[in-house]
mmCIF file of C-alpha atoms in Angstrom:
data_model
loop_
_atom_site.group_PDB
_atom_site.id
_atom_site.type_symbol
_atom_site.label_atom_id
_atom_site.label_comp_id
_atom_site.label_asym_id
_atom_site.label_seq_id
_atom_site.Cartn_x
_atom_site.Cartn_y
_atom_site.Cartn_z
ATOM 1 C CA MET K 116 -3.380 -10.003 -56.629
ATOM 2 C CA ARG K 117 -5.861 -10.849 -53.192
ATOM 3 C CA LEU K 118 -8.153 -13.490 -54.955
ATOM 4 C CA ARG K 119 -4.123 -15.240 -56.453
ATOM 5 C CA ARG K 120 -2.701 -14.858 -52.920
ATOM 6 C CA TRP K 121 -6.415 -16.786 -51.449
ATOM 7 C CA VAL K 122 -5.657 -19.346 -53.910
ATOM 8 C CA THR K 123 -2.140 -19.769 -53.183
ATOM 9 C CA THR K 124 -2.699 -19.824 -49.452
ATOM 10 C CA THR K 125 -5.587 -21.901 -49.373
ATOM 11 C CA ALA K 126 -3.331 -24.968 -51.856
ATOM 12 C CA THR K 127 -0.960 -24.693 -49.463
ATOM 13 C CA ALA K 128 -3.087 -25.562 -46.601
ATOM 14 C CA VAL K 129 -4.899 -28.032 -48.302
ATOM 15 C CA LEU K 130 -1.194 -29.549 -49.087
ATOM 16 C CA VAL K 131 0.061 -29.563 -45.678
ATOM 17 C CA ILE K 132 -3.401 -30.805 -44.370
ATOM 18 C CA GLY K 133 -3.345 -33.728 -46.837
ATOM 19 C CA VAL K 134 0.580 -34.395 -45.767
ATOM 20 C CA SER K 135 -0.551 -34.571 -42.227
ATOM 21 C CA ALA K 136 -3.869 -36.905 -42.589
ATOM 22 C CA PHE K 137 -2.209 -39.621 -44.796
ATOM 23 C CA ALA K 138 1.085 -39.292 -43.019
ATOM 24 C CA PRO K 139 1.804 -42.827 -41.477
ATOM 25 C CA ALA K 140 2.019 -42.888 -37.602
ATOM 26 C CA SER K 141 5.804 -43.602 -36.994
ATOM 27 C CA ALA K 142 6.028 -39.858 -38.826
ATOM 28 C CA ILE K 143 4.104 -38.106 -36.815
ATOM 29 C CA GLN K 144 6.440 -37.817 -33.393
ATOM 30 C CA ALA K 145 6.369 -35.216 -30.728
ATOM 31 C CA ALA K 146 9.418 -33.468 -30.620
ATOM 32 C CA PRO K 147 11.714 -34.246 -27.894
ATOM 33 C CA ALA K 148 11.850 -31.945 -24.656
ATOM 34 C CA ALA K 149 14.816 -29.644 -24.320
ATOM 35 C CA SER K 150 16.641 -30.906 -21.274
ATOM 36 C CA THR K 151 17.818 -28.724 -18.492
ATOM 37 C CA SER K 152 21.150 -28.240 -16.797
ATOM 38 C CA TYR K 153 21.233 -25.903 -14.213
ATOM 39 C CA VAL K 154 24.377 -25.097 -12.480
ATOM 40 C CA ALA K 155 24.241 -22.361 -9.302
ATOM 41 C CA LEU K 156 27.264 -20.594 -8.483
ATOM 42 C CA GLY K 157 27.816 -17.444 -6.048
ATOM 43 C CA ASP K 158 28.875 -16.980 -2.436
ATOM 44 C CA SER K 159 26.753 -17.183 0.757
ATOM 45 C CA TYR K 160 23.410 -15.710 -0.529
ATOM 46 C CA SER K 161 23.532 -18.680 -3.136
ATOM 47 C CA SER K 162 24.989 -21.539 -0.804
ATOM 48 C CA GLY K 163 22.056 -20.239 1.647
ATOM 49 C CA ALA K 164 24.273 -19.337 4.726
ATOM 50 C CA GLY K 165 21.775 -18.418 6.891
ATOM 51 C CA ALA K 166 19.363 -20.439 6.221
ATOM 52 C CA GLY K 167 20.356 -23.444 7.857
ATOM 53 C CA SER K 168 19.728 -26.890 7.127
ATOM 54 C CA TYR K 169 23.228 -27.585 5.513
ATOM 55 C CA ASP K 170 24.743 -30.116 3.610
ATOM 56 C CA SER K 171 27.069 -31.658 5.671
ATOM 57 C CA ALA K 172 29.347 -32.304 2.852
ATOM 58 C CA SER K 173 29.451 -28.721 1.941
ATOM 59 C CA GLY K 174 32.128 -27.838 5.024
ATOM 60 C CA ASP K 175 32.402 -24.549 4.662
ATOM 61 C CA CYS K 176 30.610 -23.171 1.620
ATOM 62 C CA ARG K 177 27.344 -24.112 3.828
ATOM 63 C CA ARG K 178 25.273 -25.223 1.224
ATOM 64 C CA SER K 179 22.136 -25.288 2.819
ATOM 65 C CA THR K 180 19.133 -27.241 1.296
ATOM 66 C CA VAL K 181 16.593 -24.600 1.673
ATOM 67 C CA ALA K 182 18.878 -22.452 -0.270
ATOM 68 C CA TYR K 183 17.050 -20.636 -3.140
ATOM 69 C CA PRO K 184 19.023 -22.814 -6.283
ATOM 70 C CA VAL K 185 17.835 -26.290 -4.393
ATOM 71 C CA LEU K 186 14.501 -25.030 -4.214
ATOM 72 C CA TRP K 187 14.187 -24.123 -8.274
ATOM 73 C CA ALA K 188 15.625 -27.743 -8.837
ATOM 74 C CA ASN K 189 13.177 -29.028 -6.546
ATOM 75 C CA ALA K 190 10.364 -27.569 -8.080
ATOM 76 C CA ASN K 191 11.268 -27.681 -12.337
ATOM 77 C CA SER K 192 13.211 -30.906 -11.924
ATOM 78 C CA PRO K 193 16.282 -30.100 -14.295
ATOM 79 C CA ASP K 194 17.735 -32.997 -15.963
ATOM 80 C CA SER K 195 21.553 -32.383 -13.926
ATOM 81 C CA PHE K 196 22.283 -29.722 -11.129
ATOM 82 C CA ASP K 197 25.029 -29.067 -9.867
ATOM 83 C CA PHE K 198 25.766 -26.533 -6.781
ATOM 84 C CA THR K 199 29.138 -24.685 -6.418
ATOM 85 C CA ALA K 200 27.879 -21.528 -4.326
ATOM 86 C CA CYS K 201 30.018 -20.946 -1.833
ATOM 87 C CA ALA K 202 29.885 -18.967 1.496
ATOM 88 C CA GLY K 203 32.885 -16.038 1.508
ATOM 89 C CA ALA K 204 33.125 -16.386 -1.918
ATOM 90 C CA ARG K 205 34.570 -13.929 -4.384
ATOM 91 C CA THR K 206 34.747 -13.073 -8.146
ATOM 92 C CA THR K 207 38.163 -15.278 -8.238
ATOM 93 C CA ASP K 208 36.496 -17.669 -6.716
ATOM 94 C CA VAL K 209 33.952 -18.782 -9.076
ATOM 95 C CA ILE K 210 36.055 -18.327 -11.440
ATOM 96 C CA GLU K 211 38.780 -20.742 -10.130
ATOM 97 C CA ASP K 212 36.971 -22.794 -7.931
ATOM 98 C CA GLN K 213 33.459 -22.870 -9.417
ATOM 99 C CA LEU K 214 32.675 -23.454 -13.087
ATOM 100 C CA GLY K 215 33.581 -27.389 -13.394
ATOM 101 C CA PRO K 216 30.713 -28.305 -14.098
ATOM 102 C CA LEU K 217 29.796 -25.902 -16.809
ATOM 103 C CA ASP K 218 29.615 -26.824 -20.781
ATOM 104 C CA ALA K 219 27.969 -26.201 -23.653
ATOM 105 C CA ASP K 220 24.792 -28.281 -22.487
ATOM 106 C CA THR K 221 24.418 -25.871 -19.411
ATOM 107 C CA THR K 222 20.600 -24.537 -19.676
ATOM 108 C CA LEU K 223 20.551 -22.568 -17.426
ATOM 109 C CA VAL K 224 22.932 -20.954 -14.336
ATOM 110 C CA SER K 225 22.613 -18.406 -11.620
ATOM 111 C CA VAL K 226 24.789 -16.440 -9.730
ATOM 112 C CA SER K 227 25.554 -13.699 -6.866
ATOM 113 C CA ILE K 228 28.774 -12.856 -6.540
ATOM 114 C CA GLY K 229 30.415 -9.022 -5.685
ATOM 115 C CA GLY K 230 29.400 -8.822 -2.233
ATOM 116 C CA ASN K 231 32.580 -10.121 -0.429
ATOM 117 C CA ASP K 232 34.801 -8.429 -3.323
ATOM 118 C CA ALA K 233 33.311 -4.960 -2.261
ATOM 119 C CA GLY K 234 33.829 -5.885 1.502
ATOM 120 C CA PHE K 235 30.872 -6.559 2.802
ATOM 121 C CA GLY K 236 32.005 -8.669 5.646
ATOM 122 C CA ASP K 237 34.447 -6.509 7.263
ATOM 123 C CA THR K 238 31.803 -3.126 6.264
ATOM 124 C CA MET K 239 29.513 -4.325 8.601
ATOM 125 C CA ARG K 240 32.243 -5.568 11.795
ATOM 126 C CA THR K 241 33.643 -1.748 11.522
ATOM 127 C CA CYS K 242 29.792 -0.530 11.651
ATOM 128 C CA VAL K 243 29.069 -3.012 14.492
ATOM 129 C CA LEU K 244 32.524 -2.612 16.734
ATOM 130 C CA SER K 245 33.391 1.273 15.918
ATOM 131 C CA GLY K 246 30.837 3.454 16.152
ATOM 132 C CA THR K 247 28.900 6.066 13.085
ATOM 133 C CA SER K 248 31.842 7.604 12.164
ATOM 134 C CA ALA K 249 34.038 4.447 11.441
ATOM 135 C CA CYS K 250 31.101 2.941 9.632
ATOM 136 C CA LEU K 251 30.410 5.802 7.396
ATOM 137 C CA THR K 252 33.905 5.755 6.497
ATOM 138 C CA ALA K 253 33.945 2.116 5.410
ATOM 139 C CA VAL K 254 30.602 2.287 3.722
ATOM 140 C CA ALA K 255 32.231 5.583 1.563
ATOM 141 C CA ALA K 256 35.120 2.849 0.380
ATOM 142 C CA ALA K 257 33.878 0.132 -0.235
ATOM 143 C CA GLU K 258 31.226 2.137 -2.735
ATOM 144 C CA ALA K 259 34.683 3.575 -4.150
ATOM 145 C CA TYR K 260 36.107 -0.211 -4.681
ATOM 146 C CA MET K 261 32.050 -0.811 -6.219
ATOM 147 C CA ASP K 262 32.751 1.823 -8.850
ATOM 148 C CA ASP K 263 36.664 1.744 -9.659
ATOM 149 C CA THR K 264 37.253 -2.325 -8.931
ATOM 150 C CA LEU K 265 34.218 -4.210 -9.184
ATOM 151 C CA PRO K 266 32.776 -3.606 -12.573
ATOM 152 C CA GLY K 267 36.138 -5.557 -13.800
ATOM 153 C CA GLN K 268 36.163 -8.097 -11.389
ATOM 154 C CA LEU K 269 32.222 -9.116 -12.470
ATOM 155 C CA ASN K 270 32.960 -8.558 -16.125
ATOM 156 C CA ALA K 271 35.536 -11.391 -15.694
ATOM 157 C CA THR K 272 33.022 -13.377 -13.864
ATOM 158 C CA TYR K 273 30.469 -13.131 -16.403
ATOM 159 C CA GLN K 274 32.691 -13.667 -19.164
ATOM 160 C CA ALA K 275 34.339 -16.798 -17.638
ATOM 161 C CA ILE K 276 31.233 -18.211 -17.103
ATOM 162 C CA ARG K 277 30.272 -17.619 -20.762
ATOM 163 C CA ASP K 278 32.966 -19.058 -22.313
ATOM 164 C CA ARG K 279 32.254 -21.969 -20.706
ATOM 165 C CA ALA K 280 28.528 -22.074 -20.959
ATOM 166 C CA PRO K 281 27.929 -20.683 -24.255
ATOM 167 C CA ASN K 282 24.517 -21.972 -24.791
ATOM 168 C CA ALA K 283 22.925 -20.676 -21.556
ATOM 169 C CA GLU K 284 20.547 -18.415 -19.649
ATOM 170 C CA VAL K 285 22.761 -16.764 -16.922
ATOM 171 C CA VAL K 286 20.657 -14.950 -14.199
ATOM 172 C CA VAL K 287 22.235 -13.099 -12.153
ATOM 173 C CA LEU K 288 20.512 -12.646 -8.504
ATOM 174 C CA GLY K 289 21.497 -9.165 -6.458
ATOM 175 C CA TYR K 290 21.175 -8.449 -2.684
ATOM 176 C CA PRO K 291 18.396 -6.737 -0.324
ATOM 177 C CA ARG K 292 18.894 -3.846 1.998
ATOM 178 C CA LEU K 293 19.218 -4.705 5.236
ATOM 179 C CA TYR K 294 17.653 -2.779 7.348
ATOM 180 C CA GLN K 295 13.910 -0.940 7.857
ATOM 181 C CA LEU K 296 14.890 2.430 8.519
ATOM 182 C CA ASN K 297 12.523 3.733 11.253
ATOM 183 C CA GLY K 298 11.972 0.285 12.403
ATOM 184 C CA GLY K 299 11.507 -1.634 15.694
ATOM 185 C CA CYS K 300 15.385 -2.170 16.762
ATOM 186 C CA LEU K 301 15.698 -0.605 20.056
ATOM 187 C CA PHE K 302 19.518 -1.455 20.101
ATOM 188 C CA GLY K 303 22.467 -1.792 17.786
ATOM 189 C CA ILE K 304 24.187 0.751 15.130
ATOM 190 C CA SER K 305 22.761 3.817 14.697
ATOM 191 C CA GLU K 306 20.175 4.839 12.615
ATOM 192 C CA GLU K 307 22.734 6.894 9.893
ATOM 193 C CA SER K 308 24.689 3.425 10.035
ATOM 194 C CA ARG K 309 21.657 2.051 8.559
ATOM 195 C CA ALA K 310 20.969 4.182 6.216
ATOM 196 C CA ALA K 311 24.485 4.369 5.067
ATOM 197 C CA ILE K 312 24.677 0.295 4.558
ATOM 198 C CA ASN K 313 21.008 0.308 2.492
ATOM 199 C CA GLY K 314 22.701 3.155 0.400
ATOM 200 C CA ALA K 315 26.018 0.768 -0.050
ATOM 201 C CA ALA K 316 23.616 -1.845 -0.966
ATOM 202 C CA ASP K 317 21.771 -0.161 -3.536
ATOM 203 C CA HIS K 318 24.854 0.949 -5.363
ATOM 204 C CA LEU K 319 25.963 -2.700 -5.253
ATOM 205 C CA SER K 320 22.693 -3.730 -7.123
ATOM 206 C CA GLU K 321 22.740 -0.794 -9.437
ATOM 207 C CA VAL K 322 26.656 -1.449 -10.322
ATOM 208 C CA THR K 323 25.532 -5.349 -10.375
ATOM 209 C CA GLU K 324 22.712 -4.867 -12.644
ATOM 210 C CA LYS K 325 24.812 -2.795 -14.967
ATOM 211 C CA SER K 326 27.936 -5.629 -15.906
ATOM 212 C CA ALA K 327 24.849 -8.012 -16.074
ATOM 213 C CA VAL K 328 23.048 -6.523 -18.566
ATOM 214 C CA ASP K 329 25.676 -5.361 -20.821
ATOM 215 C CA PHE K 330 26.852 -8.961 -21.123
ATOM 216 C CA GLY K 331 22.959 -10.173 -21.968
ATOM 217 C CA PHE K 332 22.183 -11.730 -18.738
ATOM 218 C CA ALA K 333 19.372 -11.564 -16.713
ATOM 219 C CA TYR K 334 19.297 -9.419 -13.718
ATOM 220 C CA GLY K 335 17.098 -10.193 -10.218
ATOM 221 C CA ASP K 336 16.942 -7.315 -8.015
ATOM 222 C CA VAL K 337 15.745 -9.074 -4.776
ATOM 223 C CA ARG K 338 15.294 -5.695 -2.711
ATOM 224 C CA SER K 339 11.306 -5.015 -3.506
ATOM 225 C CA ALA K 340 10.699 -9.169 -2.198
ATOM 226 C CA PHE K 341 12.565 -8.321 1.108
ATOM 227 C CA THR K 342 10.897 -4.325 1.494
ATOM 228 C CA GLY K 343 8.928 -5.050 5.007
ATOM 229 C CA HIS K 344 11.269 -8.009 5.665
ATOM 230 C CA GLU K 345 14.703 -6.185 6.436
ATOM 231 C CA ILE K 346 16.580 -6.265 10.136
ATOM 232 C CA CYS K 347 13.690 -4.000 12.622
ATOM 233 C CA SER K 348 11.102 -5.087 10.491
ATOM 234 C CA ASP K 349 7.832 -6.839 12.442
ATOM 235 C CA ALA K 350 9.013 -10.084 10.217
ATOM 236 C CA PRO K 351 12.594 -10.067 9.274
ATOM 237 C CA TRP K 352 13.710 -12.502 6.344
ATOM 238 C CA LEU K 353 17.287 -11.448 7.352
ATOM 239 C CA HIS K 354 19.683 -12.542 10.288
ATOM 240 C CA SER K 355 20.583 -9.634 12.696
ATOM 241 C CA LEU K 356 23.973 -10.061 14.550
ATOM 242 C CA THR K 357 23.695 -13.223 15.424
ATOM 243 C CA LEU K 358 25.206 -17.166 16.228
ATOM 244 C CA PRO K 359 26.327 -18.408 14.535
ATOM 245 C CA VAL K 360 28.252 -14.985 13.662
ATOM 246 C CA GLY K 361 28.644 -16.925 9.809
ATOM 247 C CA ASP K 362 24.686 -16.420 9.848
ATOM 248 C CA SER K 363 24.829 -12.696 10.747
ATOM 249 C CA TYR K 364 23.442 -10.067 7.597
ATOM 250 C CA HIS K 365 22.320 -13.331 5.845
ATOM 251 C CA PRO K 366 19.016 -14.301 4.404
ATOM 252 C CA THR K 367 16.588 -16.890 6.613
ATOM 253 C CA ALA K 368 14.961 -19.578 4.887
ATOM 254 C CA ASP K 369 11.871 -17.399 4.371
ATOM 255 C CA GLY K 370 14.117 -15.143 2.972
ATOM 256 C CA GLN K 371 15.588 -17.822 0.525
ATOM 257 C CA ARG K 372 12.040 -19.319 -0.069
ATOM 258 C CA ALA K 373 9.617 -16.141 0.026
ATOM 259 C CA GLY K 374 12.845 -13.350 -1.011
ATOM 260 C CA TYR K 375 15.519 -15.012 -3.805
ATOM 261 C CA TYR K 376 13.269 -17.736 -4.741
ATOM 262 C CA PRO K 377 10.145 -16.369 -6.957
ATOM 263 C CA VAL K 378 12.674 -13.951 -8.178
ATOM 264 C CA LEU K 379 14.947 -16.389 -9.975
ATOM 265 C CA GLU K 380 11.754 -18.217 -10.881
ATOM 266 C CA ALA K 381 10.268 -15.593 -12.597
ATOM 267 C CA LEU K 382 13.413 -14.862 -14.686
ATOM 268 C CA ALA K 383 14.276 -18.605 -15.056
#
């Protein structure tokens, strides 16, 4: 049996080699390189709000030329790149306003979404303006929303992406923790509020990851990438309360470059 298998295998190999050796050059062609069509969806963490260098044509969407989707496109030279992420976007905005470029030829989609649905901006305003007790109440309400309502909204968004781009690899990016606890901040909100906000960021990451994985999408957890670079650290990649106010609590250019971009690059 072994001899027969060896003879059969050898004969097959000789036949293949012989055909290859004597085939005309015109018949031997390298397979064409697969084209890459990349679409970047999402909210302000995807659009690059806080990073500066905004494309004036993007208006209030505040799409930055140093946002992680642009960095990926610059490094990988896809055949097409559409950047529809928009500051302030919620899941319904992605579904209604951002999916236009998606089609069966789309090969890569990235998206961060859910923070605005869960009331991130309102929670931060409460924490900054209304003290610890109100902050903790607002955080608890946001976490309840993440448990009760957000999964359905994420599922609807992911389904819409899959319906429009059935052949695409989809990478869902999460959100970092905002604060380094017991860090160098001498002013601002209380340490208890900072810990609660970090806990909400962890909760959001867990909910987002579960929804993404359930859809078969890749999930990019950026929390480790930002560890040591939160607000109150020695080298923050996130803005604290600042001007313009829309930059507050968003990644800086370094956060986009060294926090988000490597996570996408590792998965895409």
